[in-house]
Amino acid sequence: MHMICRQAPVIPVLVIEDLAHAVPLAEALVAGGLPVLEVALRTPVALQAMSLMARVPGATIGAGNVMTAKHAMEALQAGATFATSPGFAHSLIDCCKEHGFPLLPGAATASEIMQLLDRGFDLIKFFPAAATGGVATLKALGAPFPQIHFCPTGGISQSNAHEYLELVNVACVSGSWPAPLELQKAELWGDIRQLAHQARQLNNGHHRSAANDEPHSAKVE
């Protein structure tokens, strides 16, 4: 998961309602510089969309909102290369570990982080970020958990993402703003590409200066 999260400062969270939008959406986001895409398991076409998007050159497709082992297996079979969850269940963790399926589990409290640390995780989704104290909470968590890096999500936008990315314990952020549903419905792929490009300009110590918008990999710290 570390290498996946280091590819770009932002992972778009995608809610796809129309299967015909899957490929052009992925192409627009990758062209804008955001190669890692999280397709939320919130719509009937989400799994089919993953299968189509996984064929887009340069795209790394993950499944979001994965809550059960069944969800994880369906996503893996659909072509997802990683999974994220708003929280965690030990049955989900066990399933992903058994099948070598990278998982980004979620946590919002110190106790949850300790449980995930005990299961071998050092990269965790921090959700819901804004509602759980945002930057101030992440700074506070950095003291007792210096070995943990986070991917904050929930209440993050282009205007405040840089505040999170400046933190040394933040690997990347995720959010829906690079590909809003209204732009998908209007098939404004150029606008989505521009939003992706703007998101790619966000930077922290883990990502190079985004002088160009080509996807890249970075060494895990």
Short mmCIF file of C-alpha atoms in Angstrom, two decimals:
data_model
loop_
_atom_site.label_atom_id
_atom_site.label_comp_id
_atom_site.label_asym_id
_atom_site.label_seq_id
_atom_site.Cartn_x
_atom_site.Cartn_y
_atom_site.Cartn_z
CA MET A 1 0.00 0.00 0.00
CA HIS A 2 2.87 2.41 0.64
CA MET A 3 3.97 2.38 -2.98
CA ILE A 4 0.38 2.83 -4.16
CA CYS A 5 -0.20 5.81 -1.87
CA ARG A 6 3.08 7.45 -2.92
CA GLN A 7 2.17 7.61 -6.62
CA ALA A 8 0.31 10.92 -6.24
CA PRO A 9 -0.72 13.24 -3.40
CA VAL A 10 -4.44 12.63 -4.00
CA ILE A 11 -6.48 9.46 -4.51
CA PRO A 12 -9.84 10.36 -6.10
CA VAL A 13 -12.82 8.62 -4.52
CA LEU A 14 -15.18 7.79 -7.38
CA VAL A 15 -18.91 7.14 -7.23
CA ILE A 16 -19.87 5.80 -10.66
CA GLU A 17 -23.53 5.60 -11.58
CA ASP A 18 -23.23 5.15 -15.36
CA LEU A 19 -21.01 2.32 -16.60
CA ALA A 20 -20.39 4.19 -19.85
CA HIS A 21 -18.52 6.83 -17.86
CA ALA A 22 -16.00 4.43 -16.31
CA VAL A 23 -13.32 4.43 -19.02
CA PRO A 24 -13.40 8.13 -20.02
CA LEU A 25 -13.38 9.06 -16.34
CA ALA A 26 -10.31 6.94 -15.66
CA GLU A 27 -8.59 8.27 -18.77
CA ALA A 28 -9.24 11.88 -17.73
CA LEU A 29 -7.92 11.37 -14.21
CA VAL A 30 -4.80 9.51 -15.33
CA ALA A 31 -4.12 12.16 -17.99
CA GLY A 32 -4.46 14.83 -15.29
CA GLY A 33 -1.82 13.10 -13.17
CA LEU A 34 -3.85 11.03 -10.71
CA PRO A 35 -3.18 7.36 -11.55
CA VAL A 36 -4.53 5.76 -8.35
CA LEU A 37 -8.33 5.59 -8.42
CA GLU A 38 -10.66 4.38 -5.67
CA VAL A 39 -14.04 3.17 -6.92
CA ALA A 40 -16.54 3.20 -4.07
CA LEU A 41 -18.72 0.11 -3.73
CA ARG A 42 -21.83 2.25 -3.49
CA THR A 43 -23.53 1.70 -6.84
CA PRO A 44 -24.76 -1.37 -8.75
CA VAL A 45 -22.16 -0.87 -11.51
CA ALA A 46 -19.12 -0.34 -9.27
CA LEU A 47 -17.60 -3.80 -9.78
CA GLN A 48 -18.14 -3.71 -13.54
CA ALA A 49 -16.64 -0.21 -13.63
CA MET A 50 -13.50 -1.48 -11.88
CA SER A 51 -13.06 -4.21 -14.48
CA LEU A 52 -13.23 -1.69 -17.32
CA MET A 53 -11.06 0.92 -15.62
CA ALA A 54 -8.38 -1.63 -14.78
CA ARG A 55 -7.63 -1.85 -18.52
CA VAL A 56 -6.90 1.87 -18.84
CA PRO A 57 -3.13 2.34 -19.34
CA GLY A 58 -1.45 3.86 -16.29
CA ALA A 59 -4.42 3.37 -13.96
CA THR A 60 -4.17 1.64 -10.58
CA ILE A 61 -7.70 0.69 -9.55
CA GLY A 62 -8.81 0.07 -5.99
CA ALA A 63 -12.11 -0.71 -4.33
CA GLY A 64 -13.43 1.70 -1.73
CA ASN A 65 -16.02 1.21 1.00
CA VAL A 66 -14.97 -2.44 1.39
CA MET A 67 -16.48 -3.68 4.65
CA THR A 68 -16.60 -7.46 4.45
CA ALA A 69 -14.53 -10.37 3.19
CA LYS A 70 -17.20 -10.90 0.53
CA HIS A 71 -16.71 -7.32 -0.70
CA ALA A 72 -12.97 -7.88 -0.83
CA MET A 73 -13.22 -11.07 -2.88
CA GLU A 74 -15.68 -9.49 -5.32
CA ALA A 75 -13.37 -6.51 -5.79
CA LEU A 76 -10.32 -8.71 -6.26
CA GLN A 77 -12.12 -10.79 -8.88
CA ALA A 78 -13.23 -7.60 -10.63
CA GLY A 79 -9.62 -6.53 -11.11
CA ALA A 80 -9.01 -4.20 -8.18
CA THR A 81 -5.40 -4.12 -7.01
CA PHE A 82 -6.11 -2.75 -3.52
CA ALA A 83 -8.99 -2.13 -1.14
CA THR A 84 -9.85 0.61 1.31
CA SER A 85 -12.31 0.59 4.17
CA PRO A 86 -13.81 3.31 6.37
CA GLY A 87 -13.00 1.09 9.34
CA PHE A 88 -11.87 -2.50 9.81
CA ALA A 89 -13.09 -5.95 10.72
CA HIS A 90 -10.71 -8.75 11.61
CA SER A 91 -12.45 -11.08 9.15
CA LEU A 92 -11.78 -8.53 6.39
CA ILE A 93 -8.12 -8.21 7.40
CA ASP A 94 -7.74 -11.99 7.51
CA CYS A 95 -9.26 -12.38 4.04
CA CYS A 96 -7.05 -9.71 2.48
CA LYS A 97 -3.91 -11.11 4.08
CA GLU A 98 -4.78 -14.64 2.96
CA HIS A 99 -5.18 -13.54 -0.66
CA GLY A 100 -2.33 -11.01 -0.74
CA PHE A 101 -4.81 -8.19 -1.38
CA PRO A 102 -3.40 -4.84 -0.15
CA LEU A 103 -5.79 -3.19 2.32
CA LEU A 104 -5.96 0.37 3.63
CA PRO A 105 -8.12 0.01 6.75
CA GLY A 106 -9.74 2.95 8.49
CA ALA A 107 -9.39 4.27 12.03
CA ALA A 108 -10.45 7.39 13.89
CA THR A 109 -9.18 6.79 17.44
CA ALA A 110 -5.98 5.83 19.22
CA SER A 111 -7.50 2.52 20.32
CA GLU A 112 -8.39 1.60 16.73
CA ILE A 113 -4.91 2.56 15.56
CA MET A 114 -3.40 0.32 18.26
CA GLN A 115 -5.50 -2.61 17.06
CA LEU A 116 -4.37 -2.08 13.48
CA LEU A 117 -0.76 -1.67 14.56
CA ASP A 118 -1.09 -4.99 16.36
CA ARG A 119 -2.25 -6.53 13.06
CA GLY A 120 0.83 -5.22 11.26
CA PHE A 121 -0.51 -2.04 9.64
CA ASP A 122 1.59 1.12 9.52
CA LEU A 123 -0.46 2.90 6.84
CA ILE A 124 -4.05 3.69 7.82
CA LYS A 125 -6.99 5.61 6.39
CA PHE A 126 -7.96 8.39 8.84
CA PHE A 127 -11.75 8.69 8.54
CA PRO A 128 -13.76 10.84 8.92
CA ALA A 129 -10.87 13.29 8.93
CA ALA A 130 -12.56 16.69 9.28
CA ALA A 131 -15.23 15.46 11.70
CA THR A 132 -12.59 13.81 13.90
CA GLY A 133 -10.43 16.87 14.41
CA GLY A 134 -8.61 17.04 11.09
CA VAL A 135 -5.06 18.36 11.06
CA ALA A 136 -4.96 18.99 14.82
CA THR A 137 -5.83 15.37 15.60
CA LEU A 138 -3.30 14.01 13.12
CA LYS A 139 -0.60 16.17 14.67
CA ALA A 140 -1.54 14.85 18.10
CA LEU A 141 -1.50 11.24 16.90
CA GLY A 142 1.98 11.72 15.49
CA ALA A 143 3.53 11.80 18.96
CA PRO A 144 2.41 8.37 20.26
CA PHE A 145 2.41 6.77 16.79
CA PRO A 146 5.53 8.02 14.97
CA GLN A 147 5.67 4.80 12.93
CA ILE A 148 2.18 5.29 11.44
CA HIS A 149 1.38 7.14 8.22
CA PHE A 150 -2.15 8.16 7.31
CA CYS A 151 -4.35 8.75 4.30
CA PRO A 152 -6.94 11.22 5.60
CA THR A 153 -10.35 11.30 3.92
CA GLY A 154 -13.68 12.92 4.68
CA GLY A 155 -14.17 16.67 4.43
CA ILE A 156 -11.02 17.22 2.38
CA SER A 157 -11.01 19.47 -0.68
CA GLN A 158 -8.62 21.25 -3.01
CA SER A 159 -8.67 24.25 -0.65
CA ASN A 160 -7.60 22.43 2.52
CA ALA A 161 -5.75 19.32 1.26
CA HIS A 162 -2.38 21.09 1.49
CA GLU A 163 -2.83 21.48 5.25
CA TYR A 164 -2.91 17.69 5.60
CA LEU A 165 -0.15 17.03 3.08
CA GLU A 166 2.23 19.28 5.01
CA LEU A 167 2.14 16.83 7.93
CA VAL A 168 5.03 14.37 8.12
CA ASN A 169 2.70 11.50 9.02
CA VAL A 170 0.43 11.96 5.98
CA ALA A 171 1.29 9.84 2.93
CA CYS A 172 -1.54 11.16 0.73
CA VAL A 173 -5.15 12.28 0.98
CA SER A 174 -8.31 11.07 -0.72
CA GLY A 175 -11.54 12.77 -1.67
CA SER A 176 -14.25 13.07 -4.29
CA TRP A 177 -13.55 16.63 -5.46
CA PRO A 178 -11.39 15.75 -8.52
CA ALA A 179 -14.32 13.93 -10.16
CA PRO A 180 -17.65 15.33 -8.92
CA LEU A 181 -20.75 13.45 -10.00
CA GLU A 182 -22.23 16.48 -11.76
CA LEU A 183 -19.24 16.67 -14.10
CA GLN A 184 -19.47 12.94 -14.78
CA LYS A 185 -23.15 13.26 -15.65
CA ALA A 186 -22.36 16.14 -18.01
CA GLU A 187 -19.46 14.15 -19.48
CA LEU A 188 -17.11 17.09 -18.98
CA TRP A 189 -13.95 15.00 -19.09
CA GLY A 190 -11.74 17.99 -19.86
CA ASP A 191 -12.92 19.71 -16.69
CA ILE A 192 -12.21 16.56 -14.68
CA ARG A 193 -8.75 16.34 -16.20
CA GLN A 194 -8.12 19.93 -15.13
CA LEU A 195 -9.30 19.22 -11.58
CA ALA A 196 -6.98 16.23 -11.49
CA HIS A 197 -4.10 18.36 -12.71
CA GLN A 198 -4.79 20.93 -9.99
CA ALA A 199 -4.87 18.18 -7.38
CA ARG A 200 -1.59 16.83 -8.69
CA GLN A 201 0.04 20.19 -7.98
CA LEU A 202 -0.49 19.58 -4.27
CA ASN A 203 2.73 18.37 -2.81
CA ASN A 204 4.38 17.19 0.35
CA GLY A 205 7.75 15.80 1.33
CA HIS A 206 6.84 12.41 -0.08
CA HIS A 207 6.14 13.63 -3.61
CA ARG A 208 8.27 15.42 -6.11
CA SER A 209 7.36 18.88 -7.36
CA ALA A 210 4.56 18.39 -9.87
CA ALA A 211 6.18 20.27 -12.71
CA ASN A 212 4.58 17.71 -14.99
CA ASP A 213 1.58 15.52 -14.43
CA GLU A 214 2.98 12.11 -15.28
CA PRO A 215 2.37 9.35 -12.73
CA HIS A 216 5.41 8.30 -10.75
CA SER A 217 6.57 6.06 -8.00
CA ALA A 218 8.47 7.07 -4.88
CA LYS A 219 10.65 5.13 -2.51
CA VAL A 220 8.95 3.96 0.66
CA GLU A 221 10.44 5.63 3.68
#
